[in-house]
Short mmCIF file of C-alpha atoms in Angstrom, two decimals:
data_model
loop_
_atom_site.label_atom_id
_atom_site.label_comp_id
_atom_site.label_asym_id
_atom_site.label_seq_id
_atom_site.Cartn_x
_atom_site.Cartn_y
_atom_site.Cartn_z
CA MET A 213 -93.24 9.67 4.17
CA GLU A 214 -93.68 11.31 0.77
CA PHE A 215 -90.71 12.67 -1.19
CA ASP A 216 -91.09 16.27 -2.36
CA LEU A 217 -89.81 16.65 -5.95
CA GLN A 218 -89.32 20.35 -5.38
CA TRP A 219 -86.38 19.64 -3.04
CA LEU A 220 -84.76 17.50 -5.75
CA LEU A 221 -85.15 20.26 -8.30
CA VAL A 222 -83.54 22.74 -5.91
CA GLY A 223 -80.77 20.39 -4.58
CA LEU A 224 -79.33 19.27 -7.90
CA PRO A 225 -78.31 22.74 -9.11
CA VAL A 226 -76.91 23.58 -5.66
CA ALA A 227 -74.77 20.38 -5.57
CA PHE A 228 -73.54 21.04 -9.10
CA ALA A 229 -72.59 24.62 -8.20
CA LEU A 230 -70.72 23.51 -5.07
CA GLY A 231 -68.75 20.85 -7.03
CA TRP A 232 -67.87 23.31 -9.75
CA LEU A 233 -66.67 25.85 -7.16
CA ALA A 234 -64.50 23.25 -5.37
CA SER A 235 -62.86 22.16 -8.60
CA ARG A 236 -62.07 25.76 -9.52
CA LEU A 237 -60.45 26.32 -6.11
CA ASP A 238 -58.29 23.17 -6.49
CA LEU A 239 -57.16 24.21 -9.94
CA ARG A 240 -56.18 27.65 -8.70
CA GLN A 241 -54.18 26.13 -5.87
CA VAL A 242 -52.36 23.73 -8.21
CA ARG A 243 -51.60 26.53 -10.65
CA ARG A 244 -50.32 28.71 -7.82
CA GLU A 245 -48.03 25.95 -6.54
CA GLN A 246 -46.75 25.21 -10.03
CA HIS A 247 -46.12 28.90 -10.62
CA ASP A 248 -44.24 29.49 -7.38
CA ALA A 249 -41.97 26.44 -7.21
CA PRO A 250 -40.55 25.37 -10.56
CA LYS A 251 -39.15 28.62 -11.90
CA ALA A 252 -36.05 28.53 -9.71
CA TYR A 253 -35.77 24.77 -10.17
CA PHE A 254 -35.71 24.92 -13.97
CA LYS A 255 -33.41 27.91 -13.85
CA GLY A 256 -30.96 25.90 -11.72
CA LEU A 257 -31.26 22.91 -14.02
CA ASN A 258 -30.49 25.05 -17.04
CA LEU A 259 -27.46 26.58 -15.34
CA LEU A 260 -26.26 23.14 -14.32
CA LEU A 261 -26.49 21.87 -17.87
CA ASN A 262 -24.45 24.89 -18.94
CA GLU A 263 -21.81 23.98 -16.32
CA GLN A 264 -22.43 27.12 -14.28
CA GLN A 265 -22.46 25.39 -10.93
CA ASP A 266 -22.16 28.51 -8.76
CA LYS A 267 -25.27 30.08 -10.25
CA ALA A 268 -27.06 26.72 -10.27
CA ILE A 269 -26.48 26.34 -6.54
CA ASP A 270 -27.94 29.80 -5.88
CA ALA A 271 -31.00 28.91 -7.94
CA PHE A 272 -31.51 25.61 -6.12
CA ILE A 273 -31.15 27.31 -2.74
CA GLU A 274 -33.87 29.74 -3.79
CA ALA A 275 -36.08 26.85 -4.88
CA VAL A 276 -35.56 25.03 -1.57
CA GLN A 277 -36.46 28.18 0.35
CA ASN A 278 -39.67 28.56 -1.64
CA ASP A 279 -40.59 24.90 -1.22
CA PRO A 280 -38.67 23.35 1.72
CA ASP A 281 -40.65 20.10 1.50
CA THR A 282 -39.26 19.16 -1.93
CA THR A 283 -36.82 16.33 -1.23
CA GLU A 284 -35.52 16.09 -4.78
CA LEU A 285 -34.25 19.65 -4.61
CA HIS A 286 -32.41 18.85 -1.41
CA PHE A 287 -30.76 15.84 -3.01
CA ALA A 288 -29.75 17.85 -6.06
CA LEU A 289 -28.33 20.61 -3.89
CA GLY A 290 -26.42 18.19 -1.65
CA ASN A 291 -24.92 16.37 -4.62
CA LEU A 292 -23.82 19.67 -6.13
CA PHE A 293 -22.09 20.65 -2.91
CA ARG A 294 -20.31 17.27 -2.76
CA ARG A 295 -19.14 17.51 -6.36
CA ARG A 296 -17.71 20.96 -5.65
CA GLY A 297 -15.86 19.71 -2.58
CA GLU A 298 -18.07 21.69 -0.17
CA PHE A 299 -18.59 18.65 2.03
CA GLU A 300 -19.70 20.52 5.13
CA ARG A 301 -22.59 22.15 3.26
CA ALA A 302 -23.51 18.80 1.68
CA VAL A 303 -23.61 17.21 5.13
CA ARG A 304 -25.91 19.96 6.43
CA VAL A 305 -28.34 19.50 3.53
CA HIS A 306 -28.57 15.73 3.95
CA GLU A 307 -28.75 15.90 7.75
CA HIS A 308 -31.64 18.37 7.37
CA LEU A 309 -33.42 15.80 5.21
CA LEU A 310 -32.86 13.05 7.77
CA ASN A 311 -34.36 15.19 10.53
CA ARG A 312 -37.66 15.61 8.69
CA ALA A 313 -40.42 13.61 10.33
CA ASP A 314 -42.47 13.28 7.13
CA LEU A 315 -39.68 11.54 5.19
CA SER A 316 -40.62 8.10 3.84
CA PRO A 317 -38.41 5.09 4.74
CA THR A 318 -37.12 4.92 1.16
CA GLU A 319 -36.17 8.58 1.10
CA HIS A 320 -34.63 8.24 4.57
CA ASP A 321 -32.31 5.47 3.35
CA ARG A 322 -31.47 7.51 0.27
CA ALA A 323 -30.57 10.52 2.40
CA LEU A 324 -28.48 8.37 4.73
CA TYR A 325 -26.59 6.92 1.76
CA ALA A 326 -25.91 10.43 0.43
CA LEU A 327 -24.72 11.48 3.89
CA ALA A 328 -22.36 8.50 4.05
CA GLN A 329 -20.90 9.54 0.69
CA ASP A 330 -20.38 13.06 2.07
CA PHE A 331 -18.48 11.69 5.07
CA MET A 332 -16.38 9.43 2.83
CA LYS A 333 -15.40 12.27 0.50
CA ALA A 334 -14.59 14.49 3.47
CA GLY A 335 -12.26 11.86 4.96
CA LEU A 336 -14.48 11.28 8.02
CA PHE A 337 -14.11 7.52 7.74
CA ASP A 338 -15.46 6.62 11.18
CA ARG A 339 -18.70 8.52 10.56
CA ALA A 340 -18.92 7.12 7.04
CA GLU A 341 -18.55 3.59 8.40
CA GLU A 342 -21.33 4.17 10.93
CA ALA A 343 -23.65 5.52 8.23
CA TYR A 344 -22.93 2.66 5.83
CA ARG A 345 -23.44 0.07 8.58
CA ASN A 346 -26.84 1.59 9.32
CA LEU A 347 -27.77 0.91 5.69
CA LEU A 348 -27.15 -2.84 5.91
CA GLY A 349 -30.39 -4.67 5.22
CA SER A 350 -31.84 -1.65 3.40
CA PRO A 351 -32.36 -1.22 -0.35
CA PHE A 352 -28.82 0.23 -0.35
CA ASP A 353 -27.33 -2.88 1.24
CA THR A 354 -25.08 -3.79 -1.72
CA GLU A 355 -23.84 -0.24 -2.24
CA ALA A 356 -23.12 0.07 1.50
CA ARG A 357 -21.16 -3.20 1.62
CA LEU A 358 -19.09 -2.25 -1.42
CA ALA A 359 -18.29 1.10 0.17
CA LEU A 360 -17.41 -0.60 3.46
CA LEU A 361 -15.10 -2.99 1.63
CA ASN A 362 -13.17 -0.09 0.12
CA LEU A 363 -13.18 1.69 3.46
CA TYR A 364 -11.78 -1.32 5.34
CA GLU A 365 -9.08 -1.83 2.71
CA ARG A 366 -8.09 1.82 2.96
CA SER A 367 -7.88 1.65 6.74
CA ARG A 368 -6.09 -1.75 6.55
CA ASP A 369 -8.73 -3.49 8.65
CA TRP A 370 -8.13 -6.74 6.78
CA ARG A 371 -10.34 -9.01 8.85
CA ALA A 372 -13.37 -6.76 8.46
CA ALA A 373 -12.57 -6.44 4.74
CA ALA A 374 -12.45 -10.24 4.36
CA GLU A 375 -15.78 -10.64 6.15
CA THR A 376 -17.40 -7.94 4.02
CA GLY A 377 -16.05 -9.46 0.82
CA ALA A 378 -17.38 -12.88 1.83
CA ALA A 379 -20.82 -11.39 2.55
CA LEU A 380 -20.88 -9.73 -0.88
CA GLU A 381 -19.95 -12.99 -2.57
CA ARG A 382 -22.67 -14.86 -0.68
CA SER A 383 -25.21 -12.29 -1.82
CA GLY A 384 -24.33 -12.94 -5.46
CA THR A 385 -22.94 -9.44 -6.05
CA GLY A 386 -19.85 -10.81 -7.79
CA SER A 387 -16.63 -12.75 -7.32
CA PHE A 388 -14.47 -11.40 -4.49
CA GLY A 389 -12.27 -14.45 -3.93
CA LEU A 390 -9.06 -12.83 -5.15
CA ARG A 391 -9.53 -9.75 -2.97
CA ILE A 392 -10.36 -11.93 0.02
CA ALA A 393 -7.17 -13.91 -0.60
CA HIS A 394 -5.17 -10.67 -0.47
CA HIS A 395 -6.87 -9.76 2.81
CA TRP A 396 -5.84 -13.08 4.39
CA CYS A 397 -2.32 -12.72 3.01
CA GLU A 398 -2.06 -9.36 4.76
CA LEU A 399 -3.32 -10.98 7.96
CA ALA A 400 -0.66 -13.69 7.59
CA LEU A 401 2.07 -11.07 7.27
CA GLU A 402 0.75 -9.25 10.34
CA ALA A 403 0.68 -12.49 12.34
CA ASP A 404 4.27 -13.27 11.36
CA ALA A 405 5.36 -9.76 12.29
CA HIS A 406 3.90 -10.26 15.77
CA GLY A 407 5.44 -13.70 16.25
CA ARG A 408 2.29 -15.79 15.71
CA PRO A 409 3.35 -18.36 13.08
CA GLU A 410 0.41 -20.72 13.65
CA GLU A 411 -2.04 -17.92 13.04
CA ALA A 412 -0.12 -17.02 9.88
CA ASP A 413 -0.36 -20.63 8.67
CA THR A 414 -4.12 -20.59 9.16
CA ALA A 415 -4.47 -17.26 7.37
CA LEU A 416 -2.48 -18.50 4.36
CA GLN A 417 -4.55 -21.66 4.18
CA THR A 418 -7.73 -19.57 4.23
CA ALA A 419 -6.30 -17.40 1.45
CA ARG A 420 -5.69 -20.45 -0.73
CA GLU A 421 -9.21 -21.70 -0.07
CA ALA A 422 -10.67 -18.31 -1.01
CA ALA A 423 -8.78 -18.21 -4.32
CA PRO A 424 -7.07 -21.52 -5.19
CA ASP A 425 -5.46 -20.03 -8.32
CA ALA A 426 -4.09 -16.90 -6.63
CA ALA A 427 -0.33 -16.32 -6.89
CA ARG A 428 0.33 -14.35 -3.71
CA PRO A 429 -0.33 -17.14 -1.16
CA LEU A 430 2.29 -19.29 -2.91
CA VAL A 431 4.77 -16.41 -2.97
CA ILE A 432 4.39 -15.76 0.75
CA ALA A 433 4.35 -19.45 1.67
CA GLY A 434 7.68 -20.01 -0.09
CA GLN A 435 9.21 -16.91 1.50
CA ARG A 436 8.17 -18.09 4.96
CA LEU A 437 9.67 -21.53 4.34
CA ALA A 438 12.93 -20.06 3.07
CA LYS A 439 13.13 -17.76 6.09
CA GLN A 440 12.74 -20.78 8.35
CA GLY A 441 15.60 -22.54 6.54
CA ARG A 442 13.30 -25.07 4.86
CA HIS A 443 14.68 -24.36 1.40
CA ALA A 444 13.71 -27.66 -0.23
CA GLU A 445 10.07 -27.10 0.73
CA ALA A 446 10.34 -23.52 -0.50
CA LEU A 447 11.55 -24.81 -3.88
CA THR A 448 8.59 -27.16 -4.09
CA THR A 449 6.13 -24.37 -3.32
CA TRP A 450 7.73 -21.93 -5.75
CA SER A 451 7.93 -24.60 -8.47
CA GLU A 452 4.14 -24.82 -8.28
CA LEU A 453 4.06 -21.03 -8.63
CA ALA A 454 6.28 -21.24 -11.73
CA LEU A 455 3.84 -23.65 -13.38
CA ARG A 456 0.74 -21.61 -12.55
CA HIS A 457 1.95 -18.01 -12.65
CA VAL A 458 5.26 -17.60 -14.41
CA ASP A 459 4.89 -13.80 -14.37
CA ALA A 460 4.59 -13.75 -10.57
CA PHE A 461 7.44 -16.29 -10.35
CA THR A 462 9.83 -13.64 -11.71
CA LEU A 463 9.29 -11.67 -8.48
CA ILE A 464 11.01 -14.36 -6.41
CA ALA A 465 13.36 -15.80 -9.05
CA SER A 466 16.45 -14.58 -7.17
CA ASP A 467 15.16 -16.08 -3.89
CA PHE A 468 14.44 -19.31 -5.75
CA ALA A 469 18.04 -19.50 -6.94
CA ALA A 470 19.31 -18.76 -3.42
CA SER A 471 17.19 -21.58 -1.97
CA GLY A 472 18.45 -23.96 -4.68
CA LEU A 473 22.02 -23.18 -3.71
CA ALA A 474 21.21 -23.44 0.01
CA CYS A 475 19.71 -26.94 -0.19
CA GLY A 476 22.02 -28.26 -2.89
CA GLN A 477 19.30 -28.74 -5.51
CA VAL A 478 21.01 -26.69 -8.18
CA ALA A 479 20.11 -28.90 -11.13
CA GLN A 480 16.40 -29.02 -10.22
CA ALA A 481 16.28 -25.26 -9.63
CA GLN A 482 18.08 -24.60 -12.92
CA GLN A 483 15.56 -26.72 -14.81
CA VAL A 484 12.62 -24.82 -13.33
CA LEU A 485 14.24 -21.46 -14.06
CA GLN A 486 15.15 -22.44 -17.60
CA GLU A 487 11.61 -23.63 -18.36
CA ALA A 488 10.21 -20.39 -16.93
CA TYR A 489 12.68 -18.38 -19.04
CA HIS A 490 11.59 -20.13 -22.22
CA ARG A 491 7.97 -19.30 -21.44
CA LEU A 492 8.60 -15.70 -20.39
CA PRO A 493 12.10 -14.41 -21.20
CA GLY A 494 13.16 -11.63 -18.86
CA LEU A 495 16.13 -10.11 -17.09
CA ASP A 496 15.02 -11.24 -13.62
CA LEU A 497 14.96 -14.89 -14.64
CA LEU A 498 18.27 -14.57 -16.48
CA ARG A 499 19.82 -12.92 -13.44
CA ALA A 500 18.57 -15.84 -11.30
CA LEU A 501 20.12 -18.35 -13.72
CA ALA A 502 23.44 -16.51 -13.53
CA LYS A 503 23.21 -16.49 -9.74
CA LEU A 504 22.55 -20.22 -9.71
CA ALA A 505 25.56 -20.79 -11.99
CA GLN A 506 27.57 -18.42 -9.77
CA ARG A 507 28.66 -16.13 -12.59
CA ASP A 508 28.08 -12.48 -13.54
CA LEU A 509 24.99 -11.57 -15.48
CA GLY A 510 27.19 -10.10 -18.20
CA SER A 511 28.73 -13.54 -18.76
CA GLU A 512 25.36 -15.24 -19.21
CA PRO A 513 25.30 -16.79 -22.73
CA GLN A 514 21.63 -15.88 -23.29
CA LEU A 515 22.11 -12.19 -22.47
CA LEU A 516 22.79 -11.01 -26.03
CA GLU A 517 19.76 -12.90 -27.36
CA LEU A 518 17.59 -11.33 -24.66
CA LEU A 519 18.91 -7.85 -25.46
CA GLN A 520 18.11 -8.34 -29.13
CA ARG A 521 14.63 -9.60 -28.30
CA GLN A 522 13.94 -7.04 -25.55
CA PRO A 523 16.13 -3.95 -26.05
CA THR A 524 15.94 -2.68 -22.48
CA LEU A 525 18.42 -0.46 -20.66
CA GLY A 526 18.88 -3.09 -17.95
CA ALA A 527 20.05 -5.70 -20.44
CA ALA A 528 22.22 -3.11 -22.23
CA LEU A 529 23.85 -2.15 -18.93
CA ALA A 530 24.59 -5.82 -18.23
CA VAL A 531 26.29 -6.14 -21.64
CA LEU A 532 28.34 -2.99 -21.01
CA SER A 533 29.47 -4.40 -17.67
CA GLN A 534 31.61 -6.93 -19.58
CA PRO A 535 35.21 -6.04 -20.46
CA PRO A 536 35.38 -4.16 -23.82
CA GLN A 537 37.43 -6.90 -25.42
CA ARG A 538 34.38 -9.17 -25.24
CA TRP A 539 32.26 -6.80 -27.29
CA ASP A 540 31.72 -7.20 -30.98
CA GLU A 541 29.58 -5.35 -33.52
CA THR A 542 26.54 -7.47 -32.62
CA HIS A 543 26.77 -6.40 -28.97
CA LEU A 544 27.25 -2.76 -29.88
CA GLN A 545 24.32 -2.74 -32.29
CA ALA A 546 22.04 -4.31 -29.67
CA VAL A 547 23.13 -1.69 -27.12
CA ARG A 548 22.52 1.13 -29.62
CA THR A 549 19.02 -0.18 -30.28
CA ALA A 550 18.22 -0.33 -26.56
CA VAL A 551 19.55 3.17 -25.87
CA GLY A 552 17.74 4.60 -28.89
CA ARG A 553 14.47 3.03 -27.85
CA ALA A 554 14.79 4.39 -24.30
CA ALA A 555 15.81 7.85 -25.49
CA ASN A 556 13.07 8.21 -28.10
CA PRO A 557 10.29 9.37 -25.70
CA LEU A 558 12.68 11.99 -24.29
CA GLN A 559 13.51 13.45 -27.70
CA ARG A 560 10.35 15.55 -27.66
CA TYR A 561 9.18 19.03 -26.81
CA ARG A 562 6.54 19.45 -24.09
CA CYS A 563 4.04 22.29 -23.72
CA ALA A 564 4.43 24.01 -20.36
CA ALA A 565 0.74 24.94 -20.31
CA CYS A 566 -1.02 21.65 -21.03
CA GLY A 567 1.72 19.00 -21.26
CA PHE A 568 1.18 18.21 -24.93
CA GLU A 569 4.26 16.44 -26.37
CA ALA A 570 5.48 16.61 -29.95
CA GLN A 571 8.55 15.53 -31.88
CA HIS A 572 8.66 18.89 -33.67
CA TYR A 573 8.80 22.35 -32.13
CA PHE A 574 5.62 24.46 -32.28
CA TRP A 575 5.34 28.19 -31.67
CA GLN A 576 1.65 27.62 -30.88
CA CYS A 577 0.65 24.48 -28.99
CA PRO A 578 -1.69 22.25 -31.07
CA GLY A 579 -3.35 21.10 -27.86
CA CYS A 580 -4.23 24.26 -25.95
CA LEU A 581 -3.40 26.85 -28.68
CA THR A 582 -1.12 28.78 -26.31
CA TRP A 583 1.66 30.81 -27.92
CA ASP A 584 5.33 30.34 -26.90
CA SER A 585 4.41 27.61 -24.41
CA PHE A 586 6.99 25.12 -25.75
CA PRO A 587 10.43 25.52 -24.13
CA PRO A 588 13.01 25.40 -26.95
CA ARG A 589 14.72 22.42 -25.32
CA ARG A 590 13.79 18.77 -25.49
CA ILE A 591 12.43 16.92 -22.45
CA GLU A 592 15.72 15.16 -21.64
CA GLU A 593 17.51 18.54 -21.50
CA LEU A 594 15.09 20.16 -19.05
#
């Protein structure tokens, strides 16, 4: 079969013309799409940057109507609704995205995560939990677990919170041992409240394993022992707390003194309290020492030194509780210092419009520039 060169000469120009025509049609279509869609989008973006959210929302709605297949516009619109507190409209936008059959798996997970945030902000915690649980194992797994952890803590579902925290720690997200210890402490308190002491023991042991250096398990363990009348064991437990966490020890200093008196270990308890006081002087520890010595706080020899070091109203009140004949100029000066320090923040004027505080009176507020917004009376007189 012989090839006719005439057909080649005719076919090449025809093929070239068809290709050129197709490219021109594609360019026109692209230009038309670019002309129709982005005007409203960029208008909304500009309004958003200028903090005109109402007008920005109208522009984005117009853009979505012109191009309903644009997922990014839906996300932007839904996030705007959520930020404005219009949670019902945000839910509708994100549910509309989820119902689209052409949505990719990645975009589906993203829309589900946005929907879960809508439910959370709206206070629909059961629906938020369901949405977040559906995201487990997805690219939003970590975000979903963190949200679930906060959700379980808010709803006081301590066991679920502990399990979620443990899963996050296993995944390498961070250290959650201290939070898990609090969860198990709450479970221990619940078990005790329902008369299940063995379950409470197990929960406290789990709390200590989750965070060996945590203070709260030792606090609760000592309180449980003291409640059971095992005061010597309570002293041992709380003495460990005093060595590790002297700040937390101040919370149970009075109970510590009571247990020392109850089991007859006054000298040992006094030594622990005195060492804790030297490390962290404070009124709670001094009050516990006075209780252990069975005398009034006002008669405690270290009270004046504490008041001079920490001029607080509590210490000043304890000094004033003594008979006046025990006062001298040193006591009075320490009390004056404490009262002056406490009164100083109240010796100010406060703007009624913005809350700006100043030691001097202003006819025009330096903060919000409002005229006559300062009441002509100081804060303590209002």
